């Protein structure tokens, strides 16, 4: 018997990016555990990935290429060989590309976060083909832009340094569920005496463990932050020295927020003015103070500006001075990823004849149905499950149901999207391919070594693009590079932060911390990566884009305050945050996790339930003009009156009615970054 241990990295879309150890016996993975030596992972995996081998060896894994034999969406397929699959795709792509390659659209998101399997050869191949470009907006683009406009890049407080904070605002995130390893450090701060305040319309698993919970109406965080600024300035709780040296636009900001009193924000947010004032004074009077934001608050029409407003707060109080203070949305901007080397946008062939065309992934239903010049004739889906996860789901399904659309899906499982494929290709899991990872929740880079051979005839994303490139007669060497070569070039090793990230060292040890000081207080002495080098309370980026350069109030599109006529018909605000046992729609097809989640549920406040004759367990229909889905009522004061919450993301085919929360979510976009507005969604609820 041969037995060995392989270093791996968790590929999933989660801030924690864990280091893993896989035990392999006679070519079969028999055990997986969190690595002890990477401090952030600390020997533990989450409830999902601890059972990763059930995913890898699931009897539901796709093991062979298949072609569709039933109607679109029916999910009837017949096994074919790789040659037939690749020849079919290449022939269709060639025919379409001869007329206009932009009629071909790649569609991917974060099924794997690996730089090799997620954003390298795929991009090179579609660039070379001249396909439409995809704007990957579905998760974080609004918040990322609001943050960038203020702070300059996705850089913030070192998540390991937070243990010394004395006040922590957990804002729009539920780390107990979606950032478990980060939560360990927040808990340690609590043990050392920090006060934790959670700002979330729902009393989440995290809110329940904090000292205080504030439940604003969804999409109103921007107003709350403006009112906090008003109090900080009116009460002179600002750090004038820090502002003078390291910020621009303080005078204009002070003028802008003069009228944004807690009394102004109270009816917008649904929070008492005194609560807002007390929060601001507490924040202005405690050092060090930390704000841990997450993307939950950027999924509303004003999501970009909300993040921007919050990002101004630590500059006002000078909280950035201390390593444990400041704010953190994402750490990803610390990693010197060699984007142009990985993606090779220069391979795009003919910008004269076919000026690049960009499609926003958050409007994919509308795009498939109405895009012109040219219409989308082929879509290639990998690392994503749009038929379950994209907003305005009925339009999405209608788009994928087009009989004239040539659809390729590369997947590990027969997802809701796979059911619409003409050609369905089997993908490898993380244990079967090589990769290299950055993180958006800590400061370590990780390597992933293949632990086992591909199951069945499964192939990694990269391998399929190499094979397709050859069939299309492309000859650029960049289209045929090995995974190991791509991994070795993933980070820009000339950047001082990349010291220690060379591929050999990474592979040997499995991980390396970025070459950043410890303690790491990124903006203690200013040095913001903005055009001015300062924290931009007045944003040059937004000014250049013709947008309001100052913090402002961008209300939700769908709320009783902003749209009373709509609210008269659909009075309840629906949010659909991550279910604990699912990872977006990943894991949501495997027996263990389906059993733990039970069935689709809708949390509703006792008052709202009583008014509709709803009891615990009542089967419900949740509906608006866009569609309807069913769920069982959970009557609970975890949600505030007027708000309902549907833990997500269920596969349509396992939800009981062929629908999920995205049947009702809106295809509108955020104020910045073209993001999706999943949590900006009015509905009504009745007994089914
Ligand atoms: N178990 C698990 N972990 C995950 C995921 C998963 O699906 N399951 N998803 C991963 C992904 S893709 C991401 S992007 C990350 C981060 O994912 P996030 O979307 O940040 O998810 P959460 O951290 O769960 O935070 C969402 C929280 O925001 C709250 N919320 C909703 N609307 C508002 C609002 O308007 N204002 C405020 N203040 N709060 C609001 C919700 O009630 C919820 O508790 O998590 C990742 N981790
Ligand atoms: N209603 C509602 N909708 C939401 C959200 C919400 O909170 N509420 N959250 C949104 C957010 S934050 C996000 S990030 C998106 C997530 O959207 P997606 O990134 O689409 O995430 P998943 O649903 O996990 O789908 C990823 C798919 O990739 C596949 N995959 C994994 N590894 C590989 C690989 O190596 N190769 C190939 N070819 N495939 C692979 C997996 O099997 C899985 O089916 O959903 C969004 N949708
Ligand atoms: Mo996400």
Coordinates of C-alpha atoms in Angstrom, one line a residue, residues 373-608:
X373 CA -25.1 43.6 -32.7
X374 CA -24.6 40.7 -32.5
X375 CA -27.1 38.5 -30.6
X376 CA -25.5 35.9 -28.4
X377 CA -25.5 32.6 -30.4
X378 CA -23.2 30.5 -28.2
X379 CA -22.5 30.5 -24.5
X380 CA -19.8 28.5 -22.7
X381 CA -20.5 28.1 -19.0
X382 CA -17.8 27.0 -16.5
X383 CA -17.2 27.7 -12.8
X384 CA -20.8 29.0 -12.5
X385 CA -24.4 27.9 -12.3
X386 CA -26.3 30.9 -13.6
X387 CA -29.7 29.2 -14.0
X388 CA -29.8 28.9 -10.2
X389 CA -27.7 31.9 -9.0
X390 CA -28.3 34.8 -11.4
X391 CA -31.0 37.4 -10.6
X392 CA -34.4 37.6 -12.4
X393 CA -34.2 33.8 -12.7
X394 CA -37.3 33.4 -15.0
X395 CA -35.7 35.6 -17.6
X396 CA -32.4 33.6 -17.2
X397 CA -34.2 30.4 -17.7
X398 CA -36.0 31.7 -20.7
X399 CA -32.7 32.8 -22.2
X400 CA -31.1 29.5 -21.7
X401 CA -34.1 27.7 -23.1
X402 CA -33.6 29.3 -26.6
X403 CA -33.4 26.4 -29.0
X404 CA -31.1 28.4 -31.3
X405 CA -28.5 29.0 -28.5
X406 CA -25.5 26.7 -28.6
X407 CA -24.7 26.0 -25.0
X408 CA -21.7 24.3 -23.6
X409 CA -21.5 23.6 -19.8
X410 CA -18.3 22.3 -18.2
X411 CA -19.3 21.0 -14.7
X412 CA -18.7 18.5 -11.9
X413 CA -22.4 18.0 -11.5
X414 CA -25.6 18.1 -13.6
X415 CA -26.6 21.5 -12.3
X416 CA -29.7 23.5 -13.2
X417 CA -27.6 25.1 -15.9
X418 CA -26.2 21.8 -17.1
X419 CA -29.8 20.8 -18.0
X420 CA -29.7 23.4 -20.8
X421 CA -26.4 22.3 -22.3
X422 CA -26.0 21.0 -25.8
X423 CA -22.7 19.6 -24.9
X424 CA -22.0 18.8 -21.2
X425 CA -18.3 18.3 -20.3
X426 CA -17.0 16.7 -17.1
X427 CA -14.7 18.8 -14.9
X428 CA -12.1 17.8 -12.4
X429 CA -12.4 18.7 -8.7
X430 CA -9.7 20.5 -6.8
X431 CA -8.1 17.2 -5.8
X432 CA -7.6 16.3 -9.4
X433 CA -5.8 19.4 -10.8
X434 CA -3.1 21.9 -10.0
X435 CA -3.6 25.5 -9.0
X436 CA -2.4 28.5 -7.0
X437 CA -4.6 30.8 -4.9
X438 CA -4.7 34.3 -3.4
X439 CA -7.3 35.1 -0.7
X440 CA -9.8 37.8 -0.1
X441 CA -9.9 37.3 3.7
X442 CA -6.2 36.9 4.7
X443 CA -2.7 37.6 3.5
X444 CA -1.4 34.1 2.5
X445 CA -1.0 32.6 -1.0
X446 CA -1.5 28.9 -1.3
X447 CA -0.6 26.2 -3.7
X448 CA -2.8 23.3 -4.7
X449 CA -1.1 20.0 -5.8
X450 CA -3.2 17.4 -7.5
X451 CA -3.8 14.6 -5.0
X452 CA -5.5 12.0 -7.2
X453 CA -5.9 11.3 -10.9
X454 CA -9.0 12.8 -12.7
X455 CA -12.1 10.6 -12.1
X456 CA -13.6 9.0 -15.2
X457 CA -12.8 11.2 -18.2
X458 CA -13.0 14.5 -16.3
X459 CA -10.6 17.3 -17.5
X460 CA -9.5 20.5 -15.9
X461 CA -10.8 23.8 -17.4
X462 CA -7.3 24.6 -18.7
X463 CA -6.9 21.3 -20.5
X464 CA -10.2 21.8 -22.4
X465 CA -9.1 25.2 -23.6
X466 CA -5.8 23.8 -24.8
X467 CA -7.6 21.1 -26.8
X468 CA -10.1 23.6 -28.2
X469 CA -7.3 26.0 -29.2
X470 CA -5.6 23.3 -31.2
X471 CA -8.8 22.3 -32.9
X472 CA -9.4 25.9 -33.9
X473 CA -6.0 26.0 -35.4
X474 CA -4.6 28.6 -33.0
X475 CA -0.8 28.6 -32.7
X476 CA 0.1 31.1 -30.0
X477 CA 2.2 29.3 -27.4
X478 CA 0.3 31.1 -24.6
X479 CA -2.7 29.0 -25.4
X480 CA -0.8 25.8 -24.8
X481 CA 1.1 26.6 -21.6
X482 CA 1.1 23.9 -18.8
X483 CA -0.8 24.5 -15.5
X484 CA 2.6 24.5 -13.7
X485 CA 4.0 27.2 -16.0
X486 CA 0.9 29.3 -15.5
X487 CA 1.0 28.9 -11.8
X488 CA 4.7 29.9 -11.7
X489 CA 3.8 33.2 -13.5
X490 CA 0.7 34.0 -11.5
X491 CA 2.3 36.5 -9.2
X492 CA 4.5 39.4 -10.3
X493 CA 7.7 38.4 -8.6
X494 CA 9.3 41.8 -9.1
X495 CA 6.8 43.2 -6.6
X496 CA 8.3 43.3 -3.1
X497 CA 5.1 41.9 -1.6
X498 CA 5.7 38.7 -3.7
X499 CA 8.9 37.7 -2.0
X500 CA 8.5 34.0 -1.1
X501 CA 5.7 33.5 -3.6
X502 CA 7.8 31.7 -6.2
X503 CA 6.1 28.6 -7.4
X504 CA 8.8 26.1 -6.1
X505 CA 8.7 27.5 -2.6
X506 CA 4.9 27.7 -2.6
X507 CA 4.5 24.1 -3.8
X508 CA 7.1 22.8 -1.3
X509 CA 5.5 24.4 1.8
X510 CA 1.9 24.8 0.5
X511 CA 1.5 28.4 1.5
X512 CA 3.4 31.6 2.1
X513 CA 2.5 34.9 3.7
X514 CA 2.8 38.0 1.6
X515 CA 6.0 39.9 2.3
X516 CA 4.2 42.6 4.4
X517 CA 5.3 43.9 7.8
X518 CA 4.0 42.5 11.0
X519 CA 2.2 44.2 12.5
X520 CA 0.7 45.4 9.2
X521 CA -1.2 48.7 9.6
X522 CA -1.6 49.6 5.9
X523 CA -2.6 53.3 6.3
X524 CA -1.2 54.2 9.7
X525 CA 1.0 56.7 7.9
X526 CA -1.4 57.4 5.0
X527 CA -0.1 56.0 1.7
X528 CA -3.5 55.3 0.3
X529 CA -3.3 53.7 -3.2
X530 CA -5.6 56.5 -4.6
X531 CA -4.6 59.0 -7.2
X532 CA -3.9 61.6 -4.5
X533 CA -2.2 59.1 -2.2
X534 CA -4.8 60.1 0.5
X535 CA -8.1 58.8 1.7
X536 CA -10.4 60.4 -0.8
X537 CA -13.5 61.7 1.0
X538 CA -13.8 63.7 -2.2
X539 CA -13.2 61.0 -4.8
X540 CA -11.3 61.9 -8.0
X541 CA -12.2 58.5 -9.4
X542 CA -16.0 59.2 -9.2
X543 CA -15.5 62.8 -10.3
X544 CA -13.7 61.5 -13.4
X545 CA -16.6 59.1 -14.1
X546 CA -19.0 62.0 -14.0
X547 CA -20.5 60.7 -10.7
X548 CA -21.1 62.5 -7.4
X549 CA -17.6 62.8 -5.9
X550 CA -18.9 63.1 -2.3
X551 CA -20.6 60.6 0.0
X552 CA -24.3 60.6 -0.7
X553 CA -27.6 58.8 0.0
X554 CA -28.5 56.3 -2.7
X555 CA -31.7 54.7 -1.6
X556 CA -32.8 51.2 -2.4
X557 CA -35.0 50.9 -5.6
X558 CA -37.6 48.8 -3.9
X559 CA -38.6 50.0 -0.4
X560 CA -41.7 51.5 1.2
X561 CA -39.8 54.9 1.4
X562 CA -38.4 54.9 -2.2
X563 CA -41.4 53.2 -4.0
X564 CA -44.6 53.4 -1.9
X565 CA -46.8 52.4 -4.8
X566 CA -44.8 49.2 -5.3
X567 CA -44.7 48.6 -1.5
X568 CA -48.5 48.9 -1.4
X569 CA -48.7 45.7 -3.4
X570 CA -45.5 44.0 -2.2
X571 CA -44.8 45.3 1.3
X572 CA -42.1 42.9 2.4
X573 CA -38.3 43.2 1.7
X574 CA -36.8 39.9 0.8
X575 CA -33.1 39.0 1.5
X576 CA -31.7 35.7 0.4
X577 CA -28.3 35.3 2.2
X578 CA -26.1 32.2 2.2
X579 CA -27.4 29.1 3.9
X580 CA -24.9 27.7 6.3
X581 CA -24.7 24.3 4.6
X582 CA -24.5 25.6 1.0
X583 CA -21.7 27.6 -0.7
X584 CA -23.7 29.6 -3.2
X585 CA -25.3 26.7 -5.1
X586 CA -22.3 24.4 -4.6
X587 CA -22.9 21.5 -2.1
X588 CA -26.7 22.2 -2.5
X589 CA -27.1 18.9 -4.4
X590 CA -25.4 16.5 -2.0
X591 CA -27.4 14.4 0.4
X592 CA -25.7 15.5 3.6
X593 CA -26.1 19.2 3.0
X594 CA -29.7 18.9 1.6
X595 CA -30.6 16.9 4.7
X596 CA -29.1 19.5 7.0
X597 CA -30.9 22.4 5.3
X598 CA -34.1 20.4 5.1
X599 CA -36.3 22.3 2.7
X600 CA -36.4 25.9 1.4
X601 CA -37.6 28.1 4.2
X602 CA -38.7 31.7 4.7
X603 CA -38.1 33.5 7.9
X604 CA -40.9 35.9 8.7
X605 CA -41.6 38.1 11.7
X606 CA -44.5 36.9 14.0
X607 CA -46.4 40.2 13.3
X608 CA -46.2 39.8 9.6

